Short mmCIF file of C-alpha atoms in Angstrom, two decimals:
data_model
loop_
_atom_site.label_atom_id
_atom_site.label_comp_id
_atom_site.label_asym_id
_atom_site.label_seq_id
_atom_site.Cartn_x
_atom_site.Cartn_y
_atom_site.Cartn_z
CA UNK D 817 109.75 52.72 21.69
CA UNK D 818 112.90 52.30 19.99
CA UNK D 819 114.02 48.82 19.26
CA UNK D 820 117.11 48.21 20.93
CA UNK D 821 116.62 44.42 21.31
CA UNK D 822 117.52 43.08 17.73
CA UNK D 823 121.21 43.96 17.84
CA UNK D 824 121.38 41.43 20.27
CA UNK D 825 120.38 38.36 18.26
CA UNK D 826 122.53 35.99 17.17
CA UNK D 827 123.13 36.11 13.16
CA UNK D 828 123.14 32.23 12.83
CA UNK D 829 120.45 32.17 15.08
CA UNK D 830 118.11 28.77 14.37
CA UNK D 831 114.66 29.78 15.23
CA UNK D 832 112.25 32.63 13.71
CA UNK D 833 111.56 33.60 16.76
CA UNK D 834 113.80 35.15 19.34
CA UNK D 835 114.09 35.09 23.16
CA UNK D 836 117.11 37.13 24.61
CA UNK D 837 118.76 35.14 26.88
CA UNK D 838 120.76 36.42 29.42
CA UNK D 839 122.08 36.87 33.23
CA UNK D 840 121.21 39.70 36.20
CA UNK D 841 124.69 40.32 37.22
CA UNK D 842 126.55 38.15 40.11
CA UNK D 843 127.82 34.59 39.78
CA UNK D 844 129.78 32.29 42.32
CA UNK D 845 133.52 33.27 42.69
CA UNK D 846 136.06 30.42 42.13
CA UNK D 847 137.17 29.19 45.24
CA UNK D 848 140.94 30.54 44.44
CA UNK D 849 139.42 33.88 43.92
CA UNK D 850 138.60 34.21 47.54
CA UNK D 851 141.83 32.68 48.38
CA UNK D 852 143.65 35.25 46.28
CA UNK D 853 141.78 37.86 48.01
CA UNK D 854 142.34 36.38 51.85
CA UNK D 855 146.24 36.78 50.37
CA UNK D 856 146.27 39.80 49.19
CA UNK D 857 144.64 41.34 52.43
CA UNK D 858 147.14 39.69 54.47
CA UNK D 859 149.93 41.90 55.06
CA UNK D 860 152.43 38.82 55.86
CA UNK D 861 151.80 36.92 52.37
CA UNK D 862 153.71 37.62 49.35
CA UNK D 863 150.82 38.14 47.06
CA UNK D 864 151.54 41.99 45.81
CA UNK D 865 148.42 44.69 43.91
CA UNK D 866 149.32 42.80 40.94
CA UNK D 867 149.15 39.25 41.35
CA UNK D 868 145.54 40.11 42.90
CA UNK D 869 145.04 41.91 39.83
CA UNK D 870 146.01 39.43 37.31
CA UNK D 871 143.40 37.08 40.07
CA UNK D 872 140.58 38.94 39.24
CA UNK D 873 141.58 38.95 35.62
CA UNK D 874 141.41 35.39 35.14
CA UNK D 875 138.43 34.86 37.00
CA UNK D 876 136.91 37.52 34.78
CA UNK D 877 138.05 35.61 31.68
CA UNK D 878 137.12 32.25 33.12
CA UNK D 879 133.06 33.12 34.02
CA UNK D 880 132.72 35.42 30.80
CA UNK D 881 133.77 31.89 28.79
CA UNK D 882 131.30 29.81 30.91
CA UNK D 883 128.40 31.86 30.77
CA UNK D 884 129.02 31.89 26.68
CA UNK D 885 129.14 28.55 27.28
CA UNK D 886 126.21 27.85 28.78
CA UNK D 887 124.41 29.15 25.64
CA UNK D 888 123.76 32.44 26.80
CA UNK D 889 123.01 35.86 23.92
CA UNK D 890 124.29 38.29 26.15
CA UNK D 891 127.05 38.08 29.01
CA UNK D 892 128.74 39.50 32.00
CA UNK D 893 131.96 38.70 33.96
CA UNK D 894 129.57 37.48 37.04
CA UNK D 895 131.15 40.82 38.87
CA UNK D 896 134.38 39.04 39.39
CA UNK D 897 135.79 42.64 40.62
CA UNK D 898 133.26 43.44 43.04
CA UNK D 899 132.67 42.62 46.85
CA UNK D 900 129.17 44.03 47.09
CA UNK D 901 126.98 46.41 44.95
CA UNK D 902 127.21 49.23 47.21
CA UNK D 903 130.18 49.29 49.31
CA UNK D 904 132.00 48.55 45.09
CA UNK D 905 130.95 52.38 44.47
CA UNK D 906 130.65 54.03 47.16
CA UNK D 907 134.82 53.42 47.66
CA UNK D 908 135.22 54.96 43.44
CA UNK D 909 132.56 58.14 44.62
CA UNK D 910 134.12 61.24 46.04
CA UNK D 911 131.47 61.99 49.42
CA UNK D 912 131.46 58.77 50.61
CA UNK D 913 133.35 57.28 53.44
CA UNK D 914 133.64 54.02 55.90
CA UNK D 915 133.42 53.80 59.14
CA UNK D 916 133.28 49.69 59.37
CA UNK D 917 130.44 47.16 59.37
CA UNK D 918 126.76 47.46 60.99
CA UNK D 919 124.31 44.25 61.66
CA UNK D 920 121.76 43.82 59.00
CA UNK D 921 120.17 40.70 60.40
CA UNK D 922 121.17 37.71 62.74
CA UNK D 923 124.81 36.85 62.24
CA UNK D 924 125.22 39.19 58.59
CA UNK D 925 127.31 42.56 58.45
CA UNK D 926 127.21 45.07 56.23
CA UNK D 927 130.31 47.49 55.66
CA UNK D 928 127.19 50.62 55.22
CA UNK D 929 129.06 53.43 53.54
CA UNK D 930 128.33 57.20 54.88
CA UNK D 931 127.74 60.69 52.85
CA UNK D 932 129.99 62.86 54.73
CA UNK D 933 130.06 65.44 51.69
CA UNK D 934 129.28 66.08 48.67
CA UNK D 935 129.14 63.40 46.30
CA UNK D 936 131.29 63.87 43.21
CA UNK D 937 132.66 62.00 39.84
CA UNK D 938 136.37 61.17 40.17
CA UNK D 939 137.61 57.95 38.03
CA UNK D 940 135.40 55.45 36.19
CA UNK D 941 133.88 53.38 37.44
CA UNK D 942 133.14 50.16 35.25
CA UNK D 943 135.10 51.11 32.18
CA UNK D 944 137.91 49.06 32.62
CA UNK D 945 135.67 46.25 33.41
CA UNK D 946 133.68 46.15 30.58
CA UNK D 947 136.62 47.21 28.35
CA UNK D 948 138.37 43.32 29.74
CA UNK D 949 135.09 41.59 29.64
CA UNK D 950 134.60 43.12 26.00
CA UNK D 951 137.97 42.30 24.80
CA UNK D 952 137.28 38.52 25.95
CA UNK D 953 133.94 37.74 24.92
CA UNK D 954 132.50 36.25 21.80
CA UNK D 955 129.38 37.73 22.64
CA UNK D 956 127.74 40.88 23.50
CA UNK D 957 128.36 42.46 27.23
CA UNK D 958 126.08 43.94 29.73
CA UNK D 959 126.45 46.37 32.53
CA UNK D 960 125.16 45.81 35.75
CA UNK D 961 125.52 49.19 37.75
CA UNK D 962 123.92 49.54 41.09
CA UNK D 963 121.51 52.75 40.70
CA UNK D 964 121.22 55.73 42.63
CA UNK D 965 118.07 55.20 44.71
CA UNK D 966 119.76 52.16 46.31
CA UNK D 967 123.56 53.64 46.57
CA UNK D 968 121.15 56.76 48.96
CA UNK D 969 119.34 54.21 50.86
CA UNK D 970 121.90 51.66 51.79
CA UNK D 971 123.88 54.39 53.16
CA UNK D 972 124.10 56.73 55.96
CA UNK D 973 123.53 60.30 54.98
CA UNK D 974 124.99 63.14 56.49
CA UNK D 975 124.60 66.03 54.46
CA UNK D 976 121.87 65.98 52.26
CA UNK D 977 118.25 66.93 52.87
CA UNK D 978 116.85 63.58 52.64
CA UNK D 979 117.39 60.59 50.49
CA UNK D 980 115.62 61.69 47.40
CA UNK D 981 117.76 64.79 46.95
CA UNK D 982 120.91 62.41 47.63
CA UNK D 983 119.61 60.05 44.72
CA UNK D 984 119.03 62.86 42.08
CA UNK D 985 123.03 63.93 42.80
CA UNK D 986 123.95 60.41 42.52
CA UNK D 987 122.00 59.96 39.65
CA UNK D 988 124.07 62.38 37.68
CA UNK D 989 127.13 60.90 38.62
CA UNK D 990 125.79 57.19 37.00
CA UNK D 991 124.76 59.30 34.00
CA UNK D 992 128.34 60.46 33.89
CA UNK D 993 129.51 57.03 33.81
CA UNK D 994 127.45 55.53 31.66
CA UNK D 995 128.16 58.33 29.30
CA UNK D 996 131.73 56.92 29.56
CA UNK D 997 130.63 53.09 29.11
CA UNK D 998 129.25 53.88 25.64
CA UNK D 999 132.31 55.77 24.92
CA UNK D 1000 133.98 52.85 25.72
CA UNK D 1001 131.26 50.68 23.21
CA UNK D 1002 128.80 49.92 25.73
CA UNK D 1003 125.18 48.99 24.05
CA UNK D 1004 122.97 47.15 27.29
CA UNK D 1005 123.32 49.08 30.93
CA UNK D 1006 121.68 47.44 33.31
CA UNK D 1007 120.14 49.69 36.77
CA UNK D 1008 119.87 47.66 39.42
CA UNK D 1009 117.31 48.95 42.01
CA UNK D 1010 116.85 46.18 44.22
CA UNK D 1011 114.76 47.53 46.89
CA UNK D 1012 112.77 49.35 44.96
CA UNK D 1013 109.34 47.03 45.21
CA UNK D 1014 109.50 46.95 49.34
CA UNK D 1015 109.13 50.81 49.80
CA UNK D 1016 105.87 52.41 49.04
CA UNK D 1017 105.72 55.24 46.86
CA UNK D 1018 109.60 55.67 45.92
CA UNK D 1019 108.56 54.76 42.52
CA UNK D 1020 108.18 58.57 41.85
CA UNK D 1021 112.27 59.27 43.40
CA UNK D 1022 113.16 56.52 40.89
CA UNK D 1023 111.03 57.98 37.88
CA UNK D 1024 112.95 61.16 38.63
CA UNK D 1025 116.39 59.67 39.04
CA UNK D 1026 116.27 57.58 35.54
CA UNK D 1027 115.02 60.71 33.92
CA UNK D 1028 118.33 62.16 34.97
CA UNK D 1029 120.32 58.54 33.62
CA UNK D 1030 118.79 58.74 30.59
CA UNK D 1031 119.41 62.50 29.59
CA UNK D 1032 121.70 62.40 26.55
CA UNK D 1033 122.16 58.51 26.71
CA UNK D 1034 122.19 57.79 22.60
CA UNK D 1035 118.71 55.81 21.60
CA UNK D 1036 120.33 52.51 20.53
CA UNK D 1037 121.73 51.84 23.86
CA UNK D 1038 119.45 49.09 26.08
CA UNK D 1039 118.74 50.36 29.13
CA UNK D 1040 117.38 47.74 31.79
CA UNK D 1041 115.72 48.22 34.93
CA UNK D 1042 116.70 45.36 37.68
CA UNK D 1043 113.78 45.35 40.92
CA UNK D 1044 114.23 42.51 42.90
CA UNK D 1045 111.00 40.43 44.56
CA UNK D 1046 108.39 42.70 46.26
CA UNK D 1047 105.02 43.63 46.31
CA UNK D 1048 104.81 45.07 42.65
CA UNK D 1049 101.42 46.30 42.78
CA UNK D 1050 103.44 49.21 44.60
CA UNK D 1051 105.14 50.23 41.03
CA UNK D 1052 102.85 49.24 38.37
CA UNK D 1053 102.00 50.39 36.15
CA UNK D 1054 104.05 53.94 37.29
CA UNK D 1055 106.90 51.79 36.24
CA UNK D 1056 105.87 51.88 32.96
CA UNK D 1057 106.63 55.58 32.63
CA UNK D 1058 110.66 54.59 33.38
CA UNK D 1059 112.90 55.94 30.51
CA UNK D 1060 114.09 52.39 30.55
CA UNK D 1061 113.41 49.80 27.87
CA UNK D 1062 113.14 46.59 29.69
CA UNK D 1063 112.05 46.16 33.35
CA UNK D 1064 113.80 42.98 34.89
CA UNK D 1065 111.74 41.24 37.56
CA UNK D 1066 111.94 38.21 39.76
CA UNK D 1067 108.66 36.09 39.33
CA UNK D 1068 109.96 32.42 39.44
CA UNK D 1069 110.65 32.89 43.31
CA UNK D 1070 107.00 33.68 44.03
CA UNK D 1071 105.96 30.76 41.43
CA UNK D 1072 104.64 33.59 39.16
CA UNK D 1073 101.79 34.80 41.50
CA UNK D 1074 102.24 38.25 40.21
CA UNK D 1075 102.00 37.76 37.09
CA UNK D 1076 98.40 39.09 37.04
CA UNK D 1077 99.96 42.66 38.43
CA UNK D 1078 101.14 43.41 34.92
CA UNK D 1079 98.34 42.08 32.56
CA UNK D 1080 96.26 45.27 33.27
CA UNK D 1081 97.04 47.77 31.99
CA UNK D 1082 99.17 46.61 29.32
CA UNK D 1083 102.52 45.92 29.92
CA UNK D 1084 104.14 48.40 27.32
CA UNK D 1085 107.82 47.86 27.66
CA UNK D 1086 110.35 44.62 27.15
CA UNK D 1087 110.03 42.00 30.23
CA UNK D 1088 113.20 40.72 31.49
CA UNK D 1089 111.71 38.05 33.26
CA UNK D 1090 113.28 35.34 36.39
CA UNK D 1091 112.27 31.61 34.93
CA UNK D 1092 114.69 30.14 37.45
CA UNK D 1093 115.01 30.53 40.98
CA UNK D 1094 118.61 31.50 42.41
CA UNK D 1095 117.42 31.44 45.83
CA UNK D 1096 117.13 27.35 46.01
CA UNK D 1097 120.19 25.09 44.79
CA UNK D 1098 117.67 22.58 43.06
CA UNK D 1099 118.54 22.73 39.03
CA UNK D 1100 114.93 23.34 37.32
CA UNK D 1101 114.42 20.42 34.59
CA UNK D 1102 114.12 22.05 30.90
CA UNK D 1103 110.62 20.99 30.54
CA UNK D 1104 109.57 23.14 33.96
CA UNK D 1105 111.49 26.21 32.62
CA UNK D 1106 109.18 26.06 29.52
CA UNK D 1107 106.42 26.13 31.25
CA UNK D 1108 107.84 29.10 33.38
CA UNK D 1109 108.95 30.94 29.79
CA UNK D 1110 105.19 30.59 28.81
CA UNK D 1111 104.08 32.30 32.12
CA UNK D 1112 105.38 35.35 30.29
CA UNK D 1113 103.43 35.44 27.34
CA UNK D 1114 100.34 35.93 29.37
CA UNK D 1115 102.69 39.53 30.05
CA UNK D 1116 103.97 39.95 26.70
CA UNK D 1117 104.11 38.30 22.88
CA UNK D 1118 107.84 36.64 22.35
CA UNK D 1119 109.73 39.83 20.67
CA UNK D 1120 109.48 41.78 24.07
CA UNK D 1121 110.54 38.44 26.27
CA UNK D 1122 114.11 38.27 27.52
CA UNK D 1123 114.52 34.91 29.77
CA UNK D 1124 116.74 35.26 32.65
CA UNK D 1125 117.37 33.88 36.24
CA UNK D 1126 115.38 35.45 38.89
CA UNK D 1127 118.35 37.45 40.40
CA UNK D 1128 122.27 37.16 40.83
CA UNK D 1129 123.62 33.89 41.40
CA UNK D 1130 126.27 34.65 43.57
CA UNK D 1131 125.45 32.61 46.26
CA UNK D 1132 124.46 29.01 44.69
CA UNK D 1133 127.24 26.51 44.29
CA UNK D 1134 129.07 27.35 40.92
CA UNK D 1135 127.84 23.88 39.31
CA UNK D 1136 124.15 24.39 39.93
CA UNK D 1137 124.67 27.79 38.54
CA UNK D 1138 125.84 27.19 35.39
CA UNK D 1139 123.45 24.07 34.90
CA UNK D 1140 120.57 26.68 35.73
CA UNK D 1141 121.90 29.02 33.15
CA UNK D 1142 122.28 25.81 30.06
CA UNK D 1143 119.07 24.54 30.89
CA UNK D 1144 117.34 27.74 31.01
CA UNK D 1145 119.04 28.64 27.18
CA UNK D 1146 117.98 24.99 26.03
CA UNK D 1147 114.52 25.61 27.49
CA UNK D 1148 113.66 29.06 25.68
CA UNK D 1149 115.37 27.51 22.38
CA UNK D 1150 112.92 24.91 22.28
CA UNK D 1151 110.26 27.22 23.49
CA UNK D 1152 111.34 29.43 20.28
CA UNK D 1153 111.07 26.06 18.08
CA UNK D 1154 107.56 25.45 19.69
CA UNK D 1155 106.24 29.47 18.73
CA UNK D 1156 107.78 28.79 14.78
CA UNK D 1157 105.64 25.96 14.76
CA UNK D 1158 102.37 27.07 16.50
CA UNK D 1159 102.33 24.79 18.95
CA UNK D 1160 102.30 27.86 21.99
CA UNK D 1161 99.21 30.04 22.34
CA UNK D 1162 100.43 33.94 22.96
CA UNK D 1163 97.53 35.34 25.37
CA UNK D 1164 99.11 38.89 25.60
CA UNK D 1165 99.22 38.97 21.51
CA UNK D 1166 95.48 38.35 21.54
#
């Protein structure tokens, strides 16, 4: 496996060892962010395409600057621009169409795009993005890009055989885009695949689908692999035959009782693995992140580790966010301090 981690470490960075530190994808909007939105969507207020623009700009700038503050190695704009990871492409893909919001469950709605033709590449798609967040950072950028398995299965679709044929034509279109992302300097893509551990047996429509994102994609480029929690024992160890180089996964939320899923057979690629849990608003302490970091190593040795929240953070308040992110950063520094002085046993390097 080609190692696509190291260009990703800090050059002043303290400790022999390394942990990559770094987010999923979402983050809490400033509160004038939504405002600015609620203006420019009401067609009374004086708040024109470009002051909304110049809105998400600054927002943008303002989250990219607090997640390098927090401490973090690699960073994203929180996804500042986007309302939701499906309906955000499925309005920039040719095919697609709306036809307003359906009931997921009790009182949440969904605005559930529909395939009324084929599905084609127009415009980018996250180039401009990552081109601002780029331009603004200190630090390397990753892109989060919803992938094609989810984009077929969150939506309606009319015209295609079934959903796996619809994910294999969407599936060129991300390739197609992230073709244009490394153009643009891209080096970490991120799929995001969040259903994919609650439906048995799709592993082998995903397998198929990242074979088709990673044709041609250039061998120092990171490519991730987001599932959200699930049964895993679904996926692994297929998973392991992803073209991907990291598999992201949310453990912390089921206080790491899958860990043993992935000890047998060896897990062979990087492990982007959740330490904190975004889905309660209590702030872990350092010391209990450490011990979640070390739940990893019975997984994998420290050079395939990257230590991340369990999922986006969109929806905790913004100060318990960041304070999740800085203590997660001070927690796998020291844990990095601890390995350089062999005070941490490694089980998977045994």
């Amino acid at each position: 496996m080609t190692d696509t981690r190291s260009q990703f470490r800090p050059a002043d960075h303290p400790n022999d060892h390394f942990l990559l530190t770094t987010v999923v994808g979402s983050y809490p909007k400033p509160k004038w962010h939504d405002r600015a939105r609620q203006l420019f969507e009401d067609a009374d207020a004086d708040f024109d395409e470009d002051a909304w623009a110049e809105a998400k700009d600054d927002a943008a700038r303002l989250i990219t600057e607090e997640h390098e503050r927090s401490g973090l190695d690699v960073v994203v704009d929180g996804e500042m621009r986007r309302n939701e990871m499906v309906e955000y492409f499925a309005h920039r893909i040719c095919g697609y169409e709306f036809n307003g919001p359906v009931k997921v469950w009790g009182h949440n709605y969904f605005d559930k795009p529909s395939v009324v033709d084929e599905v084609e590449y127009d415009e980018t798609w996250l180039v401009d993005e990552f081109e601002f967040t780029d331009d603004v950072a200190g630090r390397p950028v990753k892109v989060p890009i919803t992938g094609p398995y989810t984009l077929a299965s969150w939506s309606f679709n009319e015209v295609y055989e079934d959903d796996a044929e619809l994910a294999n034509e969407l599936a060129d279109l991300v390739n197609l885009e992230i073709e244009k992302l490394v153009e643009a300097g891209a080096t970490y893509i991120q799929i995001d695949e969040p259903a994919l551990a609650t439906t048995p047996d799709d592993h082998a429509i995903v397998g198929e689908t990242l074979e088709r994102i990673a044709d041609g994609i250039p061998d120092d480029v990171r490519l991730g692999l987001h599932v959200c929690y699930g049964d895993y024992s679904r996926i692994y160890p297929e998973m392991l035959d992803f073209p991907v180089d990291e598999l992201d996964l949310e453990l912390a939320n089921g206080d790491f009782e899958q860990v043993e899923v992935f000890t047998e057979p060896e897990f062979t690629k990087d492990l982007a693995m959740g330490v904190v849990d975004v889905h309660d608003a209590t702030v872990e302490s350092v010391e209990e992140i450490k011990e979640n970091i070390t739940r990893g190593f019975e997984i994998v040795p420290p050079e395939q580790l990257t230590v991340s929240p369990d999922c986006g953070l969109k929806l905790l308040p913004r100060e318990v966010a960041y304070q999740k992110m800085a203590n997660m950063v001070q927690a796998a520094r020291e844990i990095e301090a601890e390995l350089d002085a062999g005070e941490i046993d490694v089980p998977a390097a045994e």
